[in-house]
Tab-separated table of C-alpha atoms in Angstrom:
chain	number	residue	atom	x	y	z
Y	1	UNK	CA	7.987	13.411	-7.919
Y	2	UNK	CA	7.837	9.748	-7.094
Y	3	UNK	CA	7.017	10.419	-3.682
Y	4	UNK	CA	3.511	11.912	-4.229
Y	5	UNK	CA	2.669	9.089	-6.324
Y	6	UNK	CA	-0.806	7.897	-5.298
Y	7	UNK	CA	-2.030	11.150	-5.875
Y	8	UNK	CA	0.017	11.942	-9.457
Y	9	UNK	CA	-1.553	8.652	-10.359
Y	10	UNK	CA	-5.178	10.001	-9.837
Y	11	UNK	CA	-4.440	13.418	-11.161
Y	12	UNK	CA	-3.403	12.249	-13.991
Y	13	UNK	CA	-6.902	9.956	-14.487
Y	14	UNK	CA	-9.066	13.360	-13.552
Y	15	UNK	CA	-6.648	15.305	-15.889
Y	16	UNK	CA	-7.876	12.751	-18.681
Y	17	UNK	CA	-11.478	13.975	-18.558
Y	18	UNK	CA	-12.501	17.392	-21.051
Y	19	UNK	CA	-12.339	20.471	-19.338
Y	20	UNK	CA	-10.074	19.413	-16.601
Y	21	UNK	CA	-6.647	21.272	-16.417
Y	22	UNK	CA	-3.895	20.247	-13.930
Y	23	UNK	CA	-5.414	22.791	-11.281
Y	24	UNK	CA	-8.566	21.452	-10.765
Y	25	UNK	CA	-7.378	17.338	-11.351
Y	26	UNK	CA	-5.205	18.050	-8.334
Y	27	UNK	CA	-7.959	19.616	-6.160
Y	28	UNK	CA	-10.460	16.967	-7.402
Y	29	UNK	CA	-7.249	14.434	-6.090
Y	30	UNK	CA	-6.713	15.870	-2.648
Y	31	UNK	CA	-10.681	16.471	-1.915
Y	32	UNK	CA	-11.267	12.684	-2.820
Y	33	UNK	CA	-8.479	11.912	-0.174
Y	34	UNK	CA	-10.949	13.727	2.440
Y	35	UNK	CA	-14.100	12.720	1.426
Y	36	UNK	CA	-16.576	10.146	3.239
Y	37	UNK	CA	-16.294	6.713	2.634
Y	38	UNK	CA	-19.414	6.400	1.819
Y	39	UNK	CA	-19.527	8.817	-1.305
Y	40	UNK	CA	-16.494	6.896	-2.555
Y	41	UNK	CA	-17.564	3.930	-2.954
Y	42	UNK	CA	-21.041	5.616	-4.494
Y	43	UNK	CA	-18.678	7.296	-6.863
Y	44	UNK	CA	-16.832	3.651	-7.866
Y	45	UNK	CA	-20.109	2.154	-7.593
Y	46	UNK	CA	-21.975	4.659	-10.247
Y	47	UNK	CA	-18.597	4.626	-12.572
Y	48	UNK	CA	-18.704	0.205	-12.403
Y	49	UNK	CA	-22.796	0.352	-13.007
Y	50	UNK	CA	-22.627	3.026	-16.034
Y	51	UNK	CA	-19.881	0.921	-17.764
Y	52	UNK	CA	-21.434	-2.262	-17.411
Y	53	UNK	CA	-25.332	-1.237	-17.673
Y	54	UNK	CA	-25.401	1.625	-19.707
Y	55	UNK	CA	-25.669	0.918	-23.801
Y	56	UNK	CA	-27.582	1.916	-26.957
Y	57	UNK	CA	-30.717	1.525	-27.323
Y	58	UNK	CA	-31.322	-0.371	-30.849
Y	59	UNK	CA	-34.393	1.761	-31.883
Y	60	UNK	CA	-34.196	5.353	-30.910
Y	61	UNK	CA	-29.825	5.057	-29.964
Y	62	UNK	CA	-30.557	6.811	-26.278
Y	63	UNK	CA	-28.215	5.594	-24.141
Y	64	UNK	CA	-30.399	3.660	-21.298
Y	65	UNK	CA	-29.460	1.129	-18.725
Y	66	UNK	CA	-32.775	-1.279	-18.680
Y	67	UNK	CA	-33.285	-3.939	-21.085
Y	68	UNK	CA	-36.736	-1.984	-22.403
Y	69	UNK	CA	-35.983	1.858	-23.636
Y	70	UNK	CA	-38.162	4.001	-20.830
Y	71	UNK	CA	-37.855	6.580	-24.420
Y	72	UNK	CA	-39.435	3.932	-26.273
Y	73	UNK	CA	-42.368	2.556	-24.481
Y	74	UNK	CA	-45.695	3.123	-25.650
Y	75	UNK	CA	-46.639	5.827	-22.874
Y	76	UNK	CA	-45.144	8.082	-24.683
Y	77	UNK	CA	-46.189	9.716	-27.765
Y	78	UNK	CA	-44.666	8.905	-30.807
Y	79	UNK	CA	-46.006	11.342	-33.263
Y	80	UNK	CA	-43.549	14.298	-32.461
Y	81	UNK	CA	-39.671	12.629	-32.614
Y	82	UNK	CA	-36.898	15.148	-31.600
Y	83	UNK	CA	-33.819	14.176	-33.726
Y	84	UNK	CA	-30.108	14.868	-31.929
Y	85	UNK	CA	-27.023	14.124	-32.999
Y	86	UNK	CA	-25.508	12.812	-30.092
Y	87	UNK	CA	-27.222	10.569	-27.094
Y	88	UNK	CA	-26.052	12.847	-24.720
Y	89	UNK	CA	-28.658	15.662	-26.014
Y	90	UNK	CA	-31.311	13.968	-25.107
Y	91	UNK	CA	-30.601	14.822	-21.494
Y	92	UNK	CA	-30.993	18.903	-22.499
Y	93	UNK	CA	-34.301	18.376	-23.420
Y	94	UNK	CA	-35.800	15.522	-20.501
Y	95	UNK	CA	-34.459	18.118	-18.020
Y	96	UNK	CA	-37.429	20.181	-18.952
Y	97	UNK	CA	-39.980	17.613	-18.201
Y	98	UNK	CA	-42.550	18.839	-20.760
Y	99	UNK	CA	-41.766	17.099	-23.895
Y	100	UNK	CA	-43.112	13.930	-23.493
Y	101	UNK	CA	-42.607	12.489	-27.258
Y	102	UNK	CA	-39.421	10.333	-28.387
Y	103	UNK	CA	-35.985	10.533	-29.859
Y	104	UNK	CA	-33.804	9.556	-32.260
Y	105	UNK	CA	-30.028	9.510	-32.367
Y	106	UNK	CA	-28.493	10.301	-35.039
Y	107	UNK	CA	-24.571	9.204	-33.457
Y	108	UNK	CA	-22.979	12.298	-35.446
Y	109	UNK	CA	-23.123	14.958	-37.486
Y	110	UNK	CA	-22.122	15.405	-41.638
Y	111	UNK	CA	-18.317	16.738	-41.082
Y	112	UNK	CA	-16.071	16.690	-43.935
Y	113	UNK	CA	-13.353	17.334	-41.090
Y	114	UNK	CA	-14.071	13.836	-39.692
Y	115	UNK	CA	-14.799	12.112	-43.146
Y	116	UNK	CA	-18.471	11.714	-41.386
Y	117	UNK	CA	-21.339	11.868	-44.404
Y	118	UNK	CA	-25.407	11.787	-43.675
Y	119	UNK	CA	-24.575	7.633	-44.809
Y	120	UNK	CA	-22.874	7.451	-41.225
Y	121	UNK	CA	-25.710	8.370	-39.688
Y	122	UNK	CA	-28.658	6.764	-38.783
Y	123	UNK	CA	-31.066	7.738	-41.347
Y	124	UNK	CA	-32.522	4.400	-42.477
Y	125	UNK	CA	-33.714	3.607	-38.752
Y	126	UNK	CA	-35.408	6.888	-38.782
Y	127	UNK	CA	-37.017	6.563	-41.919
Y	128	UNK	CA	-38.036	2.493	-40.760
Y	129	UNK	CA	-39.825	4.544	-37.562
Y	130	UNK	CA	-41.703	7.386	-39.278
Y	131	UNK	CA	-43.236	4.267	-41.180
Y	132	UNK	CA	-43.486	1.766	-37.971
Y	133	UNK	CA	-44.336	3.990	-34.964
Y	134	UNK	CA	-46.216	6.644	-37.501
Y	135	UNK	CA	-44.749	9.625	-36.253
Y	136	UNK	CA	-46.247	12.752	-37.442
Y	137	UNK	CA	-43.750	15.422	-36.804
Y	138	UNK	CA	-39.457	15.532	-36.628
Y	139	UNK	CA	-38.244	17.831	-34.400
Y	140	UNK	CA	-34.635	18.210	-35.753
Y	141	UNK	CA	-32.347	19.814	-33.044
Y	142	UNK	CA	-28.949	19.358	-34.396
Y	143	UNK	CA	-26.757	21.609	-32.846
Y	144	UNK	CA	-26.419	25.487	-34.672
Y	145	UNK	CA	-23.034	25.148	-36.702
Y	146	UNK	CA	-22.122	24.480	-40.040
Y	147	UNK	CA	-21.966	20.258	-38.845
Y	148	UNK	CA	-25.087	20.669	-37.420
Y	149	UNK	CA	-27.127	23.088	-39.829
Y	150	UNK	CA	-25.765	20.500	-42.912
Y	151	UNK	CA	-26.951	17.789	-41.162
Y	152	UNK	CA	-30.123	19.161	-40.483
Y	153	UNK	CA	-30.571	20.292	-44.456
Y	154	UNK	CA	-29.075	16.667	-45.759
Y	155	UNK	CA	-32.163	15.738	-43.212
Y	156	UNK	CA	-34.663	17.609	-44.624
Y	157	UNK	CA	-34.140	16.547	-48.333
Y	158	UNK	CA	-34.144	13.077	-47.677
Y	159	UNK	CA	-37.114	13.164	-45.975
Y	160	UNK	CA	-38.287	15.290	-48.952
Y	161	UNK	CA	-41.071	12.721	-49.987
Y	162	UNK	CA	-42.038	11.146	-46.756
Y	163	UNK	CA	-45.574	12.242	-45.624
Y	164	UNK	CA	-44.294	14.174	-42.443
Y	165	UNK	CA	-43.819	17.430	-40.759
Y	166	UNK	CA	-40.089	18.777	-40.493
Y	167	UNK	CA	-38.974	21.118	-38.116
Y	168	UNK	CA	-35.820	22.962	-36.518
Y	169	UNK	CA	-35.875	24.126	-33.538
Y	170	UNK	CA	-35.659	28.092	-33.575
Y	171	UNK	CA	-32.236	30.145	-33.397
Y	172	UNK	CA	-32.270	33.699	-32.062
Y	173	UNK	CA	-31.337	35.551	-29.413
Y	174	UNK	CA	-30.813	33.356	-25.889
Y	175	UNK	CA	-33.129	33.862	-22.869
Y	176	UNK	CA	-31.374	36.175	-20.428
Y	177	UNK	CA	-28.231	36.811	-22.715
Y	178	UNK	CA	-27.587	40.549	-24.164
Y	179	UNK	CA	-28.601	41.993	-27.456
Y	180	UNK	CA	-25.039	43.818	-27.447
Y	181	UNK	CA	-22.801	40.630	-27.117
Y	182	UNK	CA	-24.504	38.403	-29.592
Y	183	UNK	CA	-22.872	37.907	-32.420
Y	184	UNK	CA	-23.783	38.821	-35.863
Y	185	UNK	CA	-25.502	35.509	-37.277
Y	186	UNK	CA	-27.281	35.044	-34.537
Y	187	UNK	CA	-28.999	38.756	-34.596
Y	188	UNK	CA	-29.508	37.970	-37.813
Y	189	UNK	CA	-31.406	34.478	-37.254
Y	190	UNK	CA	-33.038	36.447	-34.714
Y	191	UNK	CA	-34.222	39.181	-37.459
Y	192	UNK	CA	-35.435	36.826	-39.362
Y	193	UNK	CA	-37.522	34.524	-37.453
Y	194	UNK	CA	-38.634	37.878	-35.831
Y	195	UNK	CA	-42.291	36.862	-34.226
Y	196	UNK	CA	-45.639	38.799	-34.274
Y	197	UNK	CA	-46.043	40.439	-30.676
Y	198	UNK	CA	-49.675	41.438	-31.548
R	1	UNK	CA	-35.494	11.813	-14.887
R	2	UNK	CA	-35.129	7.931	-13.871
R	3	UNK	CA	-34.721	6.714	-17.192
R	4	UNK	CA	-31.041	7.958	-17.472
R	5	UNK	CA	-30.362	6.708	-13.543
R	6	UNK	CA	-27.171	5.252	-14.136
R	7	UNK	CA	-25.624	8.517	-15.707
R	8	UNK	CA	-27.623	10.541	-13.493
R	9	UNK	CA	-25.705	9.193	-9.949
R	10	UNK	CA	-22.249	9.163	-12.237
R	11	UNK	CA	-23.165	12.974	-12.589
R	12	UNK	CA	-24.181	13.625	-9.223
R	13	UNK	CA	-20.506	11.600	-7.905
R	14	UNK	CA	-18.406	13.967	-10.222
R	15	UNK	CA	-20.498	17.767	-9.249
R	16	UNK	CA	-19.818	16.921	-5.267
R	17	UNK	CA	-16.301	17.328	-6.434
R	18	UNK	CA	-15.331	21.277	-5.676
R	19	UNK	CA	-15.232	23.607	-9.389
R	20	UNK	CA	-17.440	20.843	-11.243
R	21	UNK	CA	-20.538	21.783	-12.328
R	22	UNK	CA	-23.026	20.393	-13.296
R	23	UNK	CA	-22.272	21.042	-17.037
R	24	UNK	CA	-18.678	19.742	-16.300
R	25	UNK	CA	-20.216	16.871	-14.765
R	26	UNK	CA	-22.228	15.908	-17.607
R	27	UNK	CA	-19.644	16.058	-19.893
R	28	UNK	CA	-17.512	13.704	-17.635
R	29	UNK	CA	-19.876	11.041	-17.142
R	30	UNK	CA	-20.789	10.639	-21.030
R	31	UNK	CA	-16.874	10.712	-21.434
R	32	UNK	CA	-16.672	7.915	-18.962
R	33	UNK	CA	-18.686	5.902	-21.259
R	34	UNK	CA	-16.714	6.244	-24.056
R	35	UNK	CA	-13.497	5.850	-22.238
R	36	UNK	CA	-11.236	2.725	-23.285
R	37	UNK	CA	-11.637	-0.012	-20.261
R	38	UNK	CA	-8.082	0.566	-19.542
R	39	UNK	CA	-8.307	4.482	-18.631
R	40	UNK	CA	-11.387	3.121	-16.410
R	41	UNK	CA	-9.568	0.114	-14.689
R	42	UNK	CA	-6.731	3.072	-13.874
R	43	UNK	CA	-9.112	5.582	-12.846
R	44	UNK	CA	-10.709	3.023	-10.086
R	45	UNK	CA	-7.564	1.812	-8.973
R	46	UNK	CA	-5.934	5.261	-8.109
R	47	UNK	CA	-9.210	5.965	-6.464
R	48	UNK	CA	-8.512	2.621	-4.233
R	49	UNK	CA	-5.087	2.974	-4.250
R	50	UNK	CA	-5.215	7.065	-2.760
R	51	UNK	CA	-7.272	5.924	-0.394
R	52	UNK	CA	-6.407	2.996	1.002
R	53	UNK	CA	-2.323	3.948	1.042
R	54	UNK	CA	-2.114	7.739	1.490
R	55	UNK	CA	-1.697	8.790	5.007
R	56	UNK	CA	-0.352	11.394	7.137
R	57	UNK	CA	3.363	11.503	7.968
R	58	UNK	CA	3.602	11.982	12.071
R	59	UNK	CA	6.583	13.866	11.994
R	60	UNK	CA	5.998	16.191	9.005
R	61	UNK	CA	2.618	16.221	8.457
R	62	UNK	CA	2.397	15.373	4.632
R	63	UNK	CA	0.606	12.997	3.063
R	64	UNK	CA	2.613	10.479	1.493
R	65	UNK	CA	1.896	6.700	0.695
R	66	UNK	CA	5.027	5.054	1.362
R	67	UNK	CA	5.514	3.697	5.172
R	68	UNK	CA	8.950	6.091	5.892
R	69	UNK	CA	8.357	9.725	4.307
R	70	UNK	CA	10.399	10.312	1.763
R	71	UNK	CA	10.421	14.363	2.832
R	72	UNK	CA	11.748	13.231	6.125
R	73	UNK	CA	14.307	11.016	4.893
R	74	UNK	CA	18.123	11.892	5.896
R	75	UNK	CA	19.195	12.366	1.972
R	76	UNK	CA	16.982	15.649	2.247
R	77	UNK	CA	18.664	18.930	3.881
R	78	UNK	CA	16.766	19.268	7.072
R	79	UNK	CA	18.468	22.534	7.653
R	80	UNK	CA	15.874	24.580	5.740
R	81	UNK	CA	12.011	23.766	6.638
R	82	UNK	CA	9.317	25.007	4.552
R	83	UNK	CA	6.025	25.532	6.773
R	84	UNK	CA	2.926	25.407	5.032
R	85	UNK	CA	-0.799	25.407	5.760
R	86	UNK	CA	-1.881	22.061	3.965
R	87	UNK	CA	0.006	18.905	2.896
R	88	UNK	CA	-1.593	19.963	-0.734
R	89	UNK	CA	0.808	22.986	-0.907
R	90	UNK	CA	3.849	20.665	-1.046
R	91	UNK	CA	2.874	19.792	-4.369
R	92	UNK	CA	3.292	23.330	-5.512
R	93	UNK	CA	6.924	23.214	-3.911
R	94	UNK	CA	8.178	19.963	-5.019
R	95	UNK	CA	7.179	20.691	-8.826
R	96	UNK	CA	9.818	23.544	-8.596
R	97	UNK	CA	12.663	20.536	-8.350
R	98	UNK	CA	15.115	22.829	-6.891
R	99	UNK	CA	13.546	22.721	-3.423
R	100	UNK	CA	16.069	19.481	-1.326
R	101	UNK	CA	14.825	20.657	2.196
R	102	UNK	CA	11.997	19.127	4.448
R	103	UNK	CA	8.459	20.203	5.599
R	104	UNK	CA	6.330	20.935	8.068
R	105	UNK	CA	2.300	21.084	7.641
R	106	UNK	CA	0.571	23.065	9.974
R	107	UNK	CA	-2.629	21.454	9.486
R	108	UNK	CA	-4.507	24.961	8.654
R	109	UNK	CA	-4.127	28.532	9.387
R	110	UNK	CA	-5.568	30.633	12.293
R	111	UNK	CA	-8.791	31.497	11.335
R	112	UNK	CA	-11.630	32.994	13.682
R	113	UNK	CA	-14.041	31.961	11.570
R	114	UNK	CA	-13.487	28.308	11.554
R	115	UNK	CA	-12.561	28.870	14.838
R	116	UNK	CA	-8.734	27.803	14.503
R	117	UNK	CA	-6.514	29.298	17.014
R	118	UNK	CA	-2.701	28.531	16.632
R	119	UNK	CA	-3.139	25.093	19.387
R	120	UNK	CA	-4.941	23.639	16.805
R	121	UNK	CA	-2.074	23.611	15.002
R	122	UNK	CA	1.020	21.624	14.474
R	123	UNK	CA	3.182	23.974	16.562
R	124	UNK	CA	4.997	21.890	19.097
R	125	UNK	CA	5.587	18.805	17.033
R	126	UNK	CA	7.785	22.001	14.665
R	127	UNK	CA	9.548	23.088	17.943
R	128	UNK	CA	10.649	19.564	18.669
R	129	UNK	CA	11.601	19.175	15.227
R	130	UNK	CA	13.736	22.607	15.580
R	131	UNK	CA	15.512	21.109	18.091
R	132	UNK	CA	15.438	17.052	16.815
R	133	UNK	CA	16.313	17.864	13.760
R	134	UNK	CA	18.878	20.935	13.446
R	135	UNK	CA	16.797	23.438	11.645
R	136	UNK	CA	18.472	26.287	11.196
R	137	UNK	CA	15.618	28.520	8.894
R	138	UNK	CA	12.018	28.244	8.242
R	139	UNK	CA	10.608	29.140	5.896
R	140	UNK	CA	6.691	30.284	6.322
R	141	UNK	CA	4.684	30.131	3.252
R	142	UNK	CA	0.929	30.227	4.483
R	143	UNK	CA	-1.122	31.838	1.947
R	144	UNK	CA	-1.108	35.660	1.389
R	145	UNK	CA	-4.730	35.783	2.933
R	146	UNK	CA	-5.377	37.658	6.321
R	147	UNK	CA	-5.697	34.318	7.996
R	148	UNK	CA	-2.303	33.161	6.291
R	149	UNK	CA	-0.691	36.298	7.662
R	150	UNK	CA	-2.431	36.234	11.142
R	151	UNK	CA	-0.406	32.716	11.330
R	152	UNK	CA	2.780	33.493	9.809
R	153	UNK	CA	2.688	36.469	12.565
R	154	UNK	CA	1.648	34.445	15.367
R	155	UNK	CA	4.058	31.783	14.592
R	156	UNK	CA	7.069	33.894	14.528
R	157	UNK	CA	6.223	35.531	17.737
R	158	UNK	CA	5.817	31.864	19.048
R	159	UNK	CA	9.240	31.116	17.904
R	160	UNK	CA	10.877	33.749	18.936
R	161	UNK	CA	13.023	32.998	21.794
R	162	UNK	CA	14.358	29.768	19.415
R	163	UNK	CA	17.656	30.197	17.616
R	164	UNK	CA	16.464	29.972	14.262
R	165	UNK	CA	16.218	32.142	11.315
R	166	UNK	CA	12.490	32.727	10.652
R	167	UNK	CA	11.626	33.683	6.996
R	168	UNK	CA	8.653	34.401	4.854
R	169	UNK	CA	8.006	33.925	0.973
R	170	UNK	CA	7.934	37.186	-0.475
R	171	UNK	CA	4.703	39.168	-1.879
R	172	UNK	CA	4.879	41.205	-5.181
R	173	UNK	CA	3.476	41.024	-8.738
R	174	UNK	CA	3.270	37.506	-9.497
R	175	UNK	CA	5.692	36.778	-12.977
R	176	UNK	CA	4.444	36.955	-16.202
R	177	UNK	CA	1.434	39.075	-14.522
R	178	UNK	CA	0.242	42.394	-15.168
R	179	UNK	CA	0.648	45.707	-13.039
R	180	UNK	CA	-2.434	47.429	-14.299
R	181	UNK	CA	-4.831	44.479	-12.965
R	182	UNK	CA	-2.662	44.021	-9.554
R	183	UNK	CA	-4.702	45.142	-6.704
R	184	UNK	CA	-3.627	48.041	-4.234
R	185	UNK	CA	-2.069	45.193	-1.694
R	186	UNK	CA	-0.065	43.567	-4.201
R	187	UNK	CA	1.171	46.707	-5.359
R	188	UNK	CA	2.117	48.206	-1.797
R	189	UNK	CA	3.623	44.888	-0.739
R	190	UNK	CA	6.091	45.276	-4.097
R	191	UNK	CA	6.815	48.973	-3.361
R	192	UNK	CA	7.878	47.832	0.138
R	193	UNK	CA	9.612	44.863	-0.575
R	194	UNK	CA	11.288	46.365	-3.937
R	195	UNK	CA	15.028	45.333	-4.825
R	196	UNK	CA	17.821	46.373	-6.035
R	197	UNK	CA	18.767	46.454	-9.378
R	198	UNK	CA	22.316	47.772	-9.185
């Protein structure tokens, strides 16, 4: 299909990205063909800024695009520190707009699968902060599977006989979801951490 | 939320896209930044390259990015015209790789409520072509909606004093699909339109 081939060319780049199928990388393909001139060159202009601006911050690992971490600063409090795996978890949590402590990245989670152990993570920078920024309490919101869960037990022990609070954040049954379709474990989390209504 | 700007306008780019998300979004823009510089440079240059070269053919309405059409060219059978709604659905036809015949793109369908009658569509250029051009059948495949129909209908009755054979895909269960989930239509249109096995 030579003829078409602008428009292979940028299906095939939108077909590239998770979670897009052929389908929607050729509507994404033809609605770019219609679409202002002005949101193009936004869209080229935010995909050229994030590549060259965006990178790690060296303390916490969020991924931020000013030379000082807005996570970082001093405005913030740094007793309670939520702990992710992955930089791109800290944007689950900002979007509620209440939490107003910091983060740390861990970049991963222990998997045997991909030969990751807690050694890959970044442990020793957390344990340099609790120290340095004298945080109080660790949030640890690794995701809830086996990856996550090990990570956040590996977590724990190291941090055995550090002078701090460890938490995880609570599993059970999700807000607006139904009692019938959960599945077993997390009924059973839910049993568990059952909480006092009076 | 201005501390993640930079992946916040790459988010807000990708969900004006139709069927993303904001979930999907997300996902795409911290995939972006992972992305090797390569898969980026190619991304940004189809982008340029769609938009800048793809264009509207004046005699067959697709959109092609070459400065003859390669669906008009005389190496294709211009006996047989398929007449579509939107230079999109040519995709659908030319994957098949059996189709050698040309085009025509209406440019929409007859639709009250975007208030398209059948002058707003690409009707005389198609009787010129009739005659220009030696088509002997058309071939309507507008979308099995009511304002697909309403145009397939309207267009025949618009063509018929012309000596041409006027055809229309045909409507059934679609392969590989299932009877029990077909809806009433689909069912009554296969009933109608049923063929012989012997």
């Amino acid at each position: 299909m030579k003829e078409l081939l602008s428009i292979i060319n940028l299906t095939e780049s939108f077909k590239s990205f998770p979670s897009i199928g052929e389908k929607s990388a050729e509507r994404m393909a033809y609605y770019l063909l219609d679409m202002d001139q002005e949101k193009v060159n936004f869209l080229i202009k935010s995909i050229e800024e994030a590549r060259t601006k965006v990178h790690q911050c060296s303390n916490c690992g969020a991924l931020i695009d000013t030379s000082t971490c807005p996570f970082c600063e001093s405005e913030r409090k740094h007793d309670t520190c939520i702990v992710v795996a992955y930089p791109k978890d800290i944007l689950t949590f900002e979007k509620l707009d209440t939490f107003k402590g910091v983060y740390h990245v861990l970049n991963g989670e222990i998997s045997s699968i991909k030969g990751k152990s807690i050694k890959d993570l970044r442990v020793d920078e957390l344990k340099e902060r609790i120290k340095k920024e004298h945080i109080k309490e660790l949030i640890i919101a690794t995701n809830p599977t086996i990856e996550g869960e090990t990570t956040a037990l590996f977590l724990a022990k190291v941090l055995e006989n550090e002078d701090i609070k460890v938490t995880r954040l609570a599993h059970g049954v999700p807000m607006g979801g139904n009692i019938e379709y959960s599945d077993n474990l997390t009924i059973l989390k839910a049993l568990e951490n059952r909480t006092d209504l009076k």
